[in-house]
Amino acid sequence: MTLQGKRILLIISGGIAAYKSLDLIRRLRERGASVRPVMTAGAQAFVTPLAVGALAADKVFTELFSREDEQDVGHIRLARDCDLVVIAPATADLMAKMANGLADDLASTILLATDKPVLVAPAMNPKMWSHPATRRNHATLLADGIRFIGPASGEMAESGEKGEGRMAEPLEIAAAVEALLDTGPKPLTGRKAIVTSGPTHEPIDPVRYIANRSSGKQGHAIAGELAWLGADVTLVSGPVTIPDPKGVTVVRVERAEEMRDAVLAALPADIAVMVAAVADWRVASASGNKIKKKPGEAPPPLLLTENPDILKTVGHHPKRPKLVVGFAAETQDVAENGRSKLERKGADYIIANDVSPHTGIMGGDRNTVKVIGKSGDEDWPDMDKQAVAERLARLIASHFP
Ligand code: CTP
């Protein structure tokens, strides 16, 4: 009875996956939780409140402006009198409302009013999941601290289309609920972590710079996950356009030298995760004024000089954190290059990935990594960067029993 005494508010929105919510209710209750269901109008087109109420052994809430319900419990109390809000299935529409703070029915009003953690199990057509609007909403919700489980890849029940969008299985959702409601001490409480993320910009002159394709998505997700596990996180970020992760201290820098200074200033720490795509070189003497074209003259040569290697500095520092993790962006010989970086930079792990253009990893939402440790390699399957972050944060936490 891992969820004994826990109160879960389960919001069911419209989609064929709503039938799986019936099983989810059963799974949550057999673990000892009580489940109070809320159904959107769409959900009621797929499963009946009668079936949901019978399995939950509770009243089903459906109306925002029901006098009876408001007198009975009220939407604000519904939103607060629980330990966790779970949305399964969550439609693209409900995610969009949440991301924008809309509150035009009972479910969305609860989501705006709640002060409890929220776990979302999306279910939608793969094209809807990959649509830029849903991508934006997903990123916003992640930045707001909303937790996600799934969606999984597979065949859609209605259309037979393949791709990401299937709701996670009830057992996986129940496991995610258990992990979220784990009231034991967080494994990284009292630990300090430094994470670097994003690209660096190395000026050529006041208007031009050398940069790379890093988005910061992976590093930011890792910083957020370490904070979620209780660590006190300093995120040293190069120029990115994504939101700050929740619960971390962000130090913004532009150049590699600034990044190194910020990282060293944040020592001592227990954990360092160097994810940034630091430019290896900078312009030897960046011009203080804009370099002008001069008729008849050859283009100016760019003389480069090496930047400090931040990971290597930290990996061999007198105040070296107990656990040092680096990344290795490679386009060939991923394993060999990764392993030699492990040695050279004094890291405990190198997370190596193939960033060849065809992989879409650099700047994209997904990542396929090889985890190179002192005692061997492990290939992780293709997953989104958030999932890589969760798994890596758990691996890191396992070093701090
Ligand atoms: N790194 C760093 N400082 C640098 C260069 C890299 O801290 N000046 C870190 C990165 O954050 C990453 C790791 O070193 O964790 C490997 O980065 P990568 O770009 O893959 O390797 P490089 O050291 O640049 O080596 P190469 O260019 O030979 O691949």
CSV table of C-alpha atoms and ligand atoms in Angstrom, one decimal:
chain,number,residue,atom,x,y,z
A,1,MET,CA,0.0,0.0,0.0
A,2,THR,CA,2.5,2.5,-1.2
A,3,LEU,CA,0.0,5.3,-1.6
A,4,GLN,CA,-1.8,4.7,1.7
A,5,GLY,CA,-3.8,7.7,2.8
A,6,LYS,CA,-2.8,9.8,-0.3
A,7,ARG,CA,-5.6,11.8,-1.9
A,8,ILE,CA,-5.4,12.1,-5.7
A,9,LEU,CA,-7.6,14.4,-7.7
A,10,LEU,CA,-7.9,12.7,-11.1
A,11,ILE,CA,-8.8,15.0,-14.0
A,12,ILE,CA,-10.0,13.0,-17.0
A,13,SER,CA,-10.2,14.9,-20.3
A,14,GLY,CA,-11.7,13.9,-23.6
A,15,GLY,CA,-10.0,11.2,-25.7
A,16,ILE,CA,-10.2,7.6,-26.4
A,17,ALA,CA,-7.5,6.9,-23.8
A,18,ALA,CA,-10.1,7.9,-21.2
A,19,TYR,CA,-11.0,4.2,-21.0
A,20,LYS,CA,-7.6,3.6,-19.5
A,21,SER,CA,-8.4,6.0,-16.7
A,22,LEU,CA,-10.8,3.4,-15.4
A,23,ASP,CA,-7.9,1.0,-14.9
A,24,LEU,CA,-5.8,3.8,-13.5
A,25,ILE,CA,-8.4,4.5,-10.8
A,26,ARG,CA,-8.2,0.8,-9.9
A,27,ARG,CA,-4.4,0.8,-9.8
A,28,LEU,CA,-4.2,3.9,-7.6
A,29,ARG,CA,-6.9,2.6,-5.2
A,30,GLU,CA,-5.2,-0.8,-4.8
A,31,ARG,CA,-2.1,1.1,-3.7
A,32,GLY,CA,-4.1,2.7,-0.9
A,33,ALA,CA,-4.9,6.1,-2.5
A,34,SER,CA,-8.3,7.7,-2.6
A,35,VAL,CA,-9.3,9.0,-6.0
A,36,ARG,CA,-11.6,12.0,-6.5
A,37,PRO,CA,-12.5,12.2,-10.2
A,38,VAL,CA,-13.2,15.4,-12.3
A,39,MET,CA,-14.4,14.9,-15.8
A,40,THR,CA,-14.5,17.4,-18.6
A,41,ALA,CA,-17.4,17.5,-21.0
A,42,GLY,CA,-15.2,15.7,-23.6
A,43,ALA,CA,-14.3,12.9,-21.2
A,44,GLN,CA,-18.0,12.2,-20.7
A,45,ALA,CA,-18.3,11.5,-24.4
A,46,PHE,CA,-15.9,8.5,-24.0
A,47,VAL,CA,-16.7,7.1,-20.5
A,48,THR,CA,-19.6,7.7,-18.2
A,49,PRO,CA,-19.4,9.5,-14.9
A,50,LEU,CA,-21.3,6.5,-13.5
A,51,ALA,CA,-18.5,4.1,-14.4
A,52,VAL,CA,-15.8,6.5,-13.1
A,53,GLY,CA,-17.7,7.2,-9.9
A,54,ALA,CA,-18.3,3.5,-9.3
A,55,LEU,CA,-14.6,2.6,-9.6
A,56,ALA,CA,-13.5,5.6,-7.6
A,57,ALA,CA,-16.2,5.1,-5.0
A,58,ASP,CA,-16.6,8.8,-4.9
A,59,LYS,CA,-18.7,11.6,-6.4
A,60,VAL,CA,-17.6,12.6,-9.9
A,61,PHE,CA,-17.3,16.4,-10.4
A,62,THR,CA,-18.2,17.8,-13.8
A,63,GLU,CA,-19.6,21.3,-13.5
A,64,LEU,CA,-18.0,24.6,-12.6
A,65,PHE,CA,-21.3,26.4,-11.9
A,66,SER,CA,-23.1,23.6,-10.1
A,67,ARG,CA,-24.8,25.1,-7.0
A,68,GLU,CA,-24.9,21.8,-5.3
A,69,ASP,CA,-21.2,21.0,-5.9
A,70,GLU,CA,-20.1,24.5,-4.9
A,71,GLN,CA,-22.0,24.3,-1.6
A,72,ASP,CA,-20.7,20.8,-1.1
A,73,VAL,CA,-17.0,21.1,-1.8
A,74,GLY,CA,-16.3,24.1,-4.1
A,75,HIS,CA,-13.8,24.3,-6.9
A,76,ILE,CA,-11.1,25.9,-4.7
A,77,ARG,CA,-11.3,23.2,-2.1
A,78,LEU,CA,-11.3,20.5,-4.8
A,79,ALA,CA,-8.1,22.1,-6.1
A,80,ARG,CA,-6.4,22.1,-2.7
A,81,ASP,CA,-7.8,19.1,-0.7
A,82,CYS,CA,-5.5,16.6,-2.3
A,83,ASP,CA,-1.9,15.6,-2.4
A,84,LEU,CA,-1.5,15.5,-6.1
A,85,VAL,CA,-3.5,16.4,-9.2
A,86,VAL,CA,-3.2,13.8,-12.1
A,87,ILE,CA,-4.5,14.6,-15.6
A,88,ALA,CA,-5.0,11.4,-17.5
A,89,PRO,CA,-5.6,11.6,-20.4
A,90,ALA,CA,-4.6,15.2,-21.0
A,91,THR,CA,-5.7,16.5,-24.3
A,92,ALA,CA,-3.8,19.1,-26.4
A,93,ASP,CA,-6.6,21.5,-25.6
A,94,LEU,CA,-6.3,21.1,-21.8
A,95,MET,CA,-2.5,21.5,-22.0
A,96,ALA,CA,-3.0,24.7,-24.0
A,97,LYS,CA,-5.5,26.0,-21.4
A,98,MET,CA,-3.1,25.2,-18.6
A,99,ALA,CA,-0.1,26.8,-20.3
A,100,ASN,CA,-2.1,30.0,-20.8
A,101,GLY,CA,-3.9,30.1,-17.5
A,102,LEU,CA,-7.4,29.8,-19.0
A,103,ALA,CA,-10.1,28.7,-16.6
A,104,ASP,CA,-13.4,28.2,-18.4
A,105,ASP,CA,-14.6,24.9,-17.0
A,106,LEU,CA,-14.1,22.9,-13.8
A,107,ALA,CA,-10.9,21.1,-14.8
A,108,SER,CA,-9.0,24.2,-16.1
A,109,THR,CA,-10.2,26.2,-13.1
A,110,ILE,CA,-8.9,23.6,-10.7
A,111,LEU,CA,-5.6,23.6,-12.5
A,112,LEU,CA,-5.3,27.3,-12.2
A,113,ALA,CA,-6.3,27.3,-8.5
A,114,THR,CA,-4.3,24.4,-7.3
A,115,ASP,CA,-1.2,24.7,-5.2
A,116,LYS,CA,-0.4,21.0,-5.4
A,117,PRO,CA,2.0,19.2,-7.7
A,118,VAL,CA,0.4,18.3,-11.1
A,119,LEU,CA,1.3,15.2,-13.1
A,120,VAL,CA,0.2,15.2,-16.8
A,121,ALA,CA,-0.3,12.1,-18.9
A,122,PRO,CA,-0.9,13.5,-22.4
A,123,ALA,CA,-2.7,11.5,-25.1
A,124,MET,CA,-3.3,12.8,-28.6
A,125,ASN,CA,-2.7,12.3,-32.2
A,126,PRO,CA,1.1,12.3,-33.0
A,127,LYS,CA,0.7,15.4,-35.3
A,128,MET,CA,-1.0,17.3,-32.5
A,129,TRP,CA,1.8,16.3,-30.0
A,130,SER,CA,4.5,17.4,-32.5
A,131,HIS,CA,2.7,20.6,-33.5
A,132,PRO,CA,4.7,23.7,-32.7
A,133,ALA,CA,1.8,25.1,-30.5
A,134,THR,CA,1.8,21.9,-28.4
A,135,ARG,CA,5.7,22.0,-28.3
A,136,ARG,CA,5.5,25.5,-26.9
A,137,ASN,CA,2.8,24.6,-24.4
A,138,HIS,CA,4.8,21.6,-23.2
A,139,ALA,CA,7.9,23.7,-22.7
A,140,THR,CA,6.0,26.3,-20.8
A,141,LEU,CA,4.4,23.7,-18.5
A,142,LEU,CA,7.8,22.1,-17.9
A,143,ALA,CA,9.2,25.5,-17.0
A,144,ASP,CA,6.2,26.0,-14.6
A,145,GLY,CA,7.2,22.8,-12.8
A,146,ILE,CA,4.5,20.6,-14.2
A,147,ARG,CA,5.5,16.9,-14.3
A,148,PHE,CA,4.9,14.7,-17.4
A,149,ILE,CA,4.6,11.0,-17.9
A,150,GLY,CA,4.7,9.9,-21.5
A,151,PRO,CA,3.3,10.1,-24.1
A,152,ALA,CA,4.7,6.8,-25.5
A,153,SER,CA,5.3,6.0,-29.2
A,154,GLY,CA,3.0,3.5,-30.8
A,155,GLU,CA,-0.1,3.1,-32.9
A,156,MET,CA,-3.0,5.4,-32.3
A,157,ALA,CA,-6.3,3.6,-31.3
A,158,GLU,CA,-8.5,5.6,-33.7
A,159,SER,CA,-6.4,6.3,-36.8
A,160,GLY,CA,-3.7,3.6,-36.8
A,161,GLU,CA,-1.2,6.4,-37.2
A,162,LYS,CA,2.2,5.8,-35.7
A,163,GLY,CA,4.2,8.2,-33.6
A,164,GLU,CA,4.4,9.8,-30.2
A,165,GLY,CA,1.1,10.5,-28.5
A,166,ARG,CA,-0.2,7.3,-26.8
A,167,MET,CA,-1.0,7.8,-23.2
A,168,ALA,CA,1.4,6.1,-20.8
A,169,GLU,CA,0.0,2.8,-19.4
A,170,PRO,CA,-1.9,3.0,-16.1
A,171,LEU,CA,0.9,1.0,-14.3
A,172,GLU,CA,3.5,3.5,-15.5
A,173,ILE,CA,1.3,6.4,-14.4
A,174,ALA,CA,0.8,4.8,-11.0
A,175,ALA,CA,4.6,4.3,-10.6
A,176,ALA,CA,5.1,8.0,-11.5
A,177,VAL,CA,2.5,9.0,-8.9
A,178,GLU,CA,4.4,6.8,-6.3
A,179,ALA,CA,7.7,8.5,-7.2
A,180,LEU,CA,6.1,12.0,-7.0
A,181,LEU,CA,4.5,11.4,-3.7
A,182,ASP,CA,7.5,9.7,-2.1
A,183,THR,CA,7.5,11.7,1.1
A,184,GLY,CA,10.8,10.4,2.2
A,185,PRO,CA,13.7,12.8,2.2
A,186,LYS,CA,14.8,13.9,-1.3
A,187,PRO,CA,18.1,12.1,-2.2
A,188,LEU,CA,20.1,15.3,-3.0
A,189,THR,CA,18.9,17.5,-0.1
A,190,GLY,CA,21.9,19.4,1.3
A,191,ARG,CA,24.0,18.8,-1.9
A,192,LYS,CA,25.2,21.5,-4.1
A,193,ALA,CA,25.3,21.1,-7.9
A,194,ILE,CA,26.8,23.3,-10.7
A,195,VAL,CA,25.4,22.8,-14.2
A,196,THR,CA,26.6,24.5,-17.4
A,197,SER,CA,24.2,24.8,-20.3
A,198,GLY,CA,23.7,26.3,-23.7
A,199,PRO,CA,26.3,27.6,-26.2
A,200,THR,CA,28.8,30.4,-25.7
A,201,HIS,CA,29.1,33.4,-27.9
A,202,GLU,CA,32.6,34.5,-28.7
A,203,PRO,CA,32.7,38.1,-30.0
A,204,ILE,CA,34.5,39.0,-33.2
A,205,ASP,CA,33.5,42.6,-32.8
A,206,PRO,CA,30.7,44.4,-31.0
A,207,VAL,CA,28.0,43.0,-33.5
A,208,ARG,CA,29.4,39.7,-34.6
A,209,TYR,CA,30.2,36.5,-32.7
A,210,ILE,CA,31.1,32.8,-33.1
A,211,ALA,CA,28.4,30.5,-31.7
A,212,ASN,CA,27.0,26.9,-32.1
A,213,ARG,CA,23.7,25.2,-32.4
A,214,SER,CA,23.2,24.3,-28.7
A,215,SER,CA,19.8,25.2,-27.4
A,216,GLY,CA,20.4,24.6,-23.6
A,217,LYS,CA,17.4,22.2,-23.5
A,218,GLN,CA,19.4,19.3,-22.1
A,219,GLY,CA,21.4,21.2,-19.6
A,220,HIS,CA,18.4,23.2,-18.3
A,221,ALA,CA,16.4,20.0,-17.9
A,222,ILE,CA,19.2,18.4,-15.9
A,223,ALA,CA,19.5,21.5,-13.7
A,224,GLY,CA,15.7,21.3,-13.0
A,225,GLU,CA,15.8,17.6,-12.2
A,226,LEU,CA,18.7,17.9,-9.8
A,227,ALA,CA,16.7,20.7,-8.0
A,228,TRP,CA,13.7,18.5,-8.0
A,229,LEU,CA,15.7,15.8,-6.2
A,230,GLY,CA,16.6,18.4,-3.5
A,231,ALA,CA,20.0,19.8,-4.7
A,232,ASP,CA,20.9,23.4,-4.4
A,233,VAL,CA,21.6,24.1,-8.1
A,234,THR,CA,23.6,26.9,-9.7
A,235,LEU,CA,23.0,26.9,-13.5
A,236,VAL,CA,25.6,28.8,-15.5
A,237,SER,CA,23.9,29.4,-18.8
A,238,GLY,CA,25.2,30.7,-22.1
A,239,PRO,CA,22.8,32.7,-24.3
A,240,VAL,CA,19.6,30.7,-24.7
A,241,THR,CA,16.0,31.5,-25.5
A,242,ILE,CA,14.3,28.9,-23.3
A,243,PRO,CA,12.9,29.7,-19.8
A,244,ASP,CA,14.8,29.2,-16.6
A,245,PRO,CA,14.1,25.9,-14.9
A,246,LYS,CA,12.2,26.1,-11.6
A,247,GLY,CA,14.0,26.3,-8.4
A,248,VAL,CA,17.6,26.9,-9.6
A,249,THR,CA,19.9,29.9,-9.3
A,250,VAL,CA,20.7,31.0,-12.8
A,251,VAL,CA,23.9,32.9,-13.7
A,252,ARG,CA,23.9,34.2,-17.3
A,253,VAL,CA,27.1,34.5,-19.2
A,254,GLU,CA,28.1,34.9,-22.8
A,255,ARG,CA,31.8,33.9,-23.3
A,256,ALA,CA,33.6,30.7,-22.3
A,257,GLU,CA,35.9,32.7,-20.0
A,258,GLU,CA,32.9,34.2,-18.2
A,259,MET,CA,31.4,30.7,-17.9
A,260,ARG,CA,34.6,29.4,-16.4
A,261,ASP,CA,34.8,32.3,-13.9
A,262,ALA,CA,31.1,31.7,-12.9
A,263,VAL,CA,31.7,28.0,-12.4
A,264,LEU,CA,34.8,28.5,-10.3
A,265,ALA,CA,33.0,31.1,-8.2
A,266,ALA,CA,30.3,28.5,-7.5
A,267,LEU,CA,32.8,26.0,-6.1
A,268,PRO,CA,32.8,24.1,-3.7
A,269,ALA,CA,30.1,21.8,-4.8
A,270,ASP,CA,29.2,18.1,-4.6
A,271,ILE,CA,28.2,17.7,-8.2
A,272,ALA,CA,29.3,19.3,-11.5
A,273,VAL,CA,27.5,18.6,-14.7
A,274,MET,CA,29.0,20.3,-17.6
A,275,VAL,CA,26.5,20.2,-20.5
A,276,ALA,CA,27.3,23.5,-22.2
A,277,ALA,CA,28.7,23.5,-25.7
A,278,VAL,CA,31.6,25.7,-24.9
A,279,ALA,CA,33.3,27.2,-27.9
A,280,ASP,CA,36.8,25.7,-28.1
A,281,TRP,CA,38.2,28.9,-29.6
A,282,ARG,CA,37.7,32.6,-29.3
A,283,VAL,CA,38.9,35.4,-31.5
A,284,ALA,CA,42.4,36.2,-30.3
A,285,SER,CA,41.8,40.0,-30.2
A,286,ALA,CA,38.2,40.8,-30.7
A,287,SER,CA,37.8,44.3,-32.2
A,288,GLY,CA,36.4,47.0,-30.0
A,289,ASN,CA,34.7,48.6,-33.0
A,290,LYS,CA,32.7,47.1,-35.8
A,291,ILE,CA,35.1,45.7,-38.5
A,292,LYS,CA,34.3,47.6,-41.8
A,293,LYS,CA,34.5,46.3,-45.3
A,294,LYS,CA,37.1,48.2,-47.2
A,295,PRO,CA,36.8,48.4,-51.0
A,296,GLY,CA,39.5,46.3,-52.7
A,297,GLU,CA,40.8,44.7,-49.4
A,298,ALA,CA,40.7,41.0,-48.7
A,299,PRO,CA,38.3,39.8,-45.9
A,300,PRO,CA,39.9,40.1,-42.5
A,301,PRO,CA,41.5,36.9,-41.2
A,302,LEU,CA,40.1,35.5,-37.9
A,303,LEU,CA,43.0,34.5,-35.7
A,304,LEU,CA,41.7,32.1,-33.0
A,305,THR,CA,43.1,31.2,-29.6
A,306,GLU,CA,42.0,28.4,-27.3
A,307,ASN,CA,39.4,28.9,-24.7
A,308,PRO,CA,39.8,27.4,-21.2
A,309,ASP,CA,38.4,23.9,-20.9
A,310,ILE,CA,36.0,24.3,-18.0
A,311,LEU,CA,35.2,20.6,-17.5
A,312,LYS,CA,38.9,19.7,-17.5
A,313,THR,CA,39.6,22.6,-15.0
A,314,VAL,CA,36.9,21.4,-12.7
A,315,GLY,CA,37.8,17.7,-13.1
A,316,HIS,CA,41.4,18.4,-11.9
A,317,HIS,CA,40.6,21.2,-9.4
A,318,PRO,CA,41.7,21.1,-5.8
A,319,LYS,CA,38.1,21.7,-4.9
A,320,ARG,CA,36.9,19.0,-7.4
A,321,PRO,CA,33.3,18.0,-6.7
A,322,LYS,CA,32.8,14.4,-5.7
A,323,LEU,CA,30.9,13.7,-8.9
A,324,VAL,CA,31.9,15.3,-12.2
A,325,VAL,CA,29.9,14.6,-15.3
A,326,GLY,CA,30.7,15.8,-18.8
A,327,PHE,CA,29.0,15.5,-22.2
A,328,ALA,CA,30.7,14.6,-25.4
A,329,ALA,CA,29.2,16.0,-28.6
A,330,GLU,CA,30.6,13.8,-31.4
A,331,THR,CA,30.0,13.2,-35.1
A,332,GLN,CA,32.1,10.1,-35.3
A,333,ASP,CA,33.7,7.4,-33.1
A,334,VAL,CA,31.3,8.3,-30.3
A,335,ALA,CA,32.4,5.6,-27.8
A,336,GLU,CA,36.1,6.0,-28.3
A,337,ASN,CA,36.1,9.8,-28.3
A,338,GLY,CA,33.8,9.8,-25.2
A,339,ARG,CA,36.1,7.4,-23.3
A,340,SER,CA,39.2,9.4,-24.0
A,341,LYS,CA,37.4,12.6,-22.8
A,342,LEU,CA,36.5,10.8,-19.6
A,343,GLU,CA,40.2,10.2,-18.9
A,344,ARG,CA,41.5,13.5,-20.2
A,345,LYS,CA,39.0,15.7,-18.4
A,346,GLY,CA,39.0,13.9,-15.1
A,347,ALA,CA,35.2,13.1,-15.2
A,348,ASP,CA,33.3,10.3,-13.6
A,349,TYR,CA,30.9,10.0,-16.4
A,350,ILE,CA,30.8,11.2,-20.0
A,351,ILE,CA,27.4,11.4,-21.6
A,352,ALA,CA,28.2,10.9,-25.3
A,353,ASN,CA,25.9,11.7,-28.1
A,354,ASP,CA,26.1,11.7,-31.9
A,355,VAL,CA,25.3,15.3,-32.9
A,356,SER,CA,25.6,14.7,-36.7
A,357,PRO,CA,22.9,16.8,-38.5
A,358,HIS,CA,20.8,13.8,-39.4
A,359,THR,CA,20.2,13.0,-35.7
A,360,GLY,CA,18.5,16.4,-35.0
A,361,ILE,CA,19.9,16.2,-31.5
A,362,MET,CA,21.5,19.6,-31.4
A,363,GLY,CA,18.7,22.0,-30.8
A,364,GLY,CA,16.0,19.3,-30.9
A,365,ASP,CA,13.9,17.8,-28.2
A,366,ARG,CA,15.2,14.2,-28.2
A,367,ASN,CA,18.5,12.6,-27.3
A,368,THR,CA,20.1,9.2,-27.7
A,369,VAL,CA,23.0,8.9,-25.3
A,370,LYS,CA,25.8,6.5,-24.4
A,371,VAL,CA,26.7,6.8,-20.7
A,372,ILE,CA,30.4,6.2,-20.4
A,373,GLY,CA,31.5,5.4,-16.8
A,374,LYS,CA,34.7,4.2,-15.3
A,375,SER,CA,33.4,0.7,-15.1
A,376,GLY,CA,31.7,0.5,-18.5
A,377,ASP,CA,29.3,1.9,-21.1
A,378,GLU,CA,25.5,1.9,-21.1
A,379,ASP,CA,23.4,2.8,-24.1
A,380,TRP,CA,20.1,4.5,-23.2
A,381,PRO,CA,17.3,4.3,-25.8
A,382,ASP,CA,16.1,7.3,-27.7
A,383,MET,CA,14.0,9.5,-25.4
A,384,ASP,CA,13.1,13.2,-24.9
A,385,LYS,CA,15.7,15.4,-23.2
A,386,GLN,CA,13.5,15.7,-20.1
A,387,ALA,CA,13.5,11.9,-19.7
A,388,VAL,CA,17.4,11.8,-20.2
A,389,ALA,CA,17.6,14.5,-17.4
A,390,GLU,CA,15.4,12.5,-15.1
A,391,ARG,CA,17.4,9.3,-15.5
A,392,LEU,CA,20.7,11.1,-15.3
A,393,ALA,CA,19.6,12.9,-12.1
A,394,ARG,CA,18.7,9.5,-10.6
A,395,LEU,CA,22.1,8.1,-11.6
A,396,ILE,CA,23.8,11.1,-10.0
A,397,ALA,CA,21.7,10.7,-6.8
A,398,SER,CA,22.7,7.0,-6.6
A,399,HIS,CA,26.2,8.3,-5.8
A,400,PHE,CA,24.9,10.1,-2.7
A,401,PRO,CA,23.4,7.4,-0.6
B,1,CTP,N1,33.9,21.6,-22.3
B,1,CTP,C1,34.2,22.6,-21.4
B,1,CTP,N2,35.0,23.6,-21.8
B,1,CTP,C2,35.5,23.7,-23.1
B,1,CTP,C3,35.1,22.7,-24.0
B,1,CTP,C4,34.3,21.6,-23.5
B,1,CTP,O1,33.8,22.6,-20.2
B,1,CTP,N3,36.2,24.7,-23.4
B,1,CTP,C5,33.1,20.5,-21.8
B,1,CTP,C6,31.7,20.4,-22.3
B,1,CTP,O2,30.7,21.1,-21.5
B,1,CTP,C7,31.4,18.9,-22.3
B,1,CTP,C8,32.8,18.3,-22.5
B,1,CTP,O3,33.7,19.3,-22.2
B,1,CTP,O4,31.0,18.5,-21.1
B,1,CTP,C9,33.1,17.9,-23.9
B,1,CTP,O5,32.8,18.9,-24.9
B,1,CTP,P1,33.0,18.6,-26.4
B,1,CTP,O6,32.7,19.8,-27.2
B,1,CTP,O7,32.4,17.3,-26.8
B,1,CTP,O8,34.6,18.3,-26.5
B,1,CTP,P2,35.8,19.2,-26.6
B,1,CTP,O9,36.5,19.2,-25.3
B,1,CTP,O10,35.5,20.5,-27.2
B,1,CTP,O11,36.7,18.2,-27.5
B,1,CTP,P3,36.6,18.1,-29.1
B,1,CTP,O12,36.4,19.4,-29.7
B,1,CTP,O13,38.0,17.4,-29.4
B,1,CTP,O14,35.5,17.1,-29.4
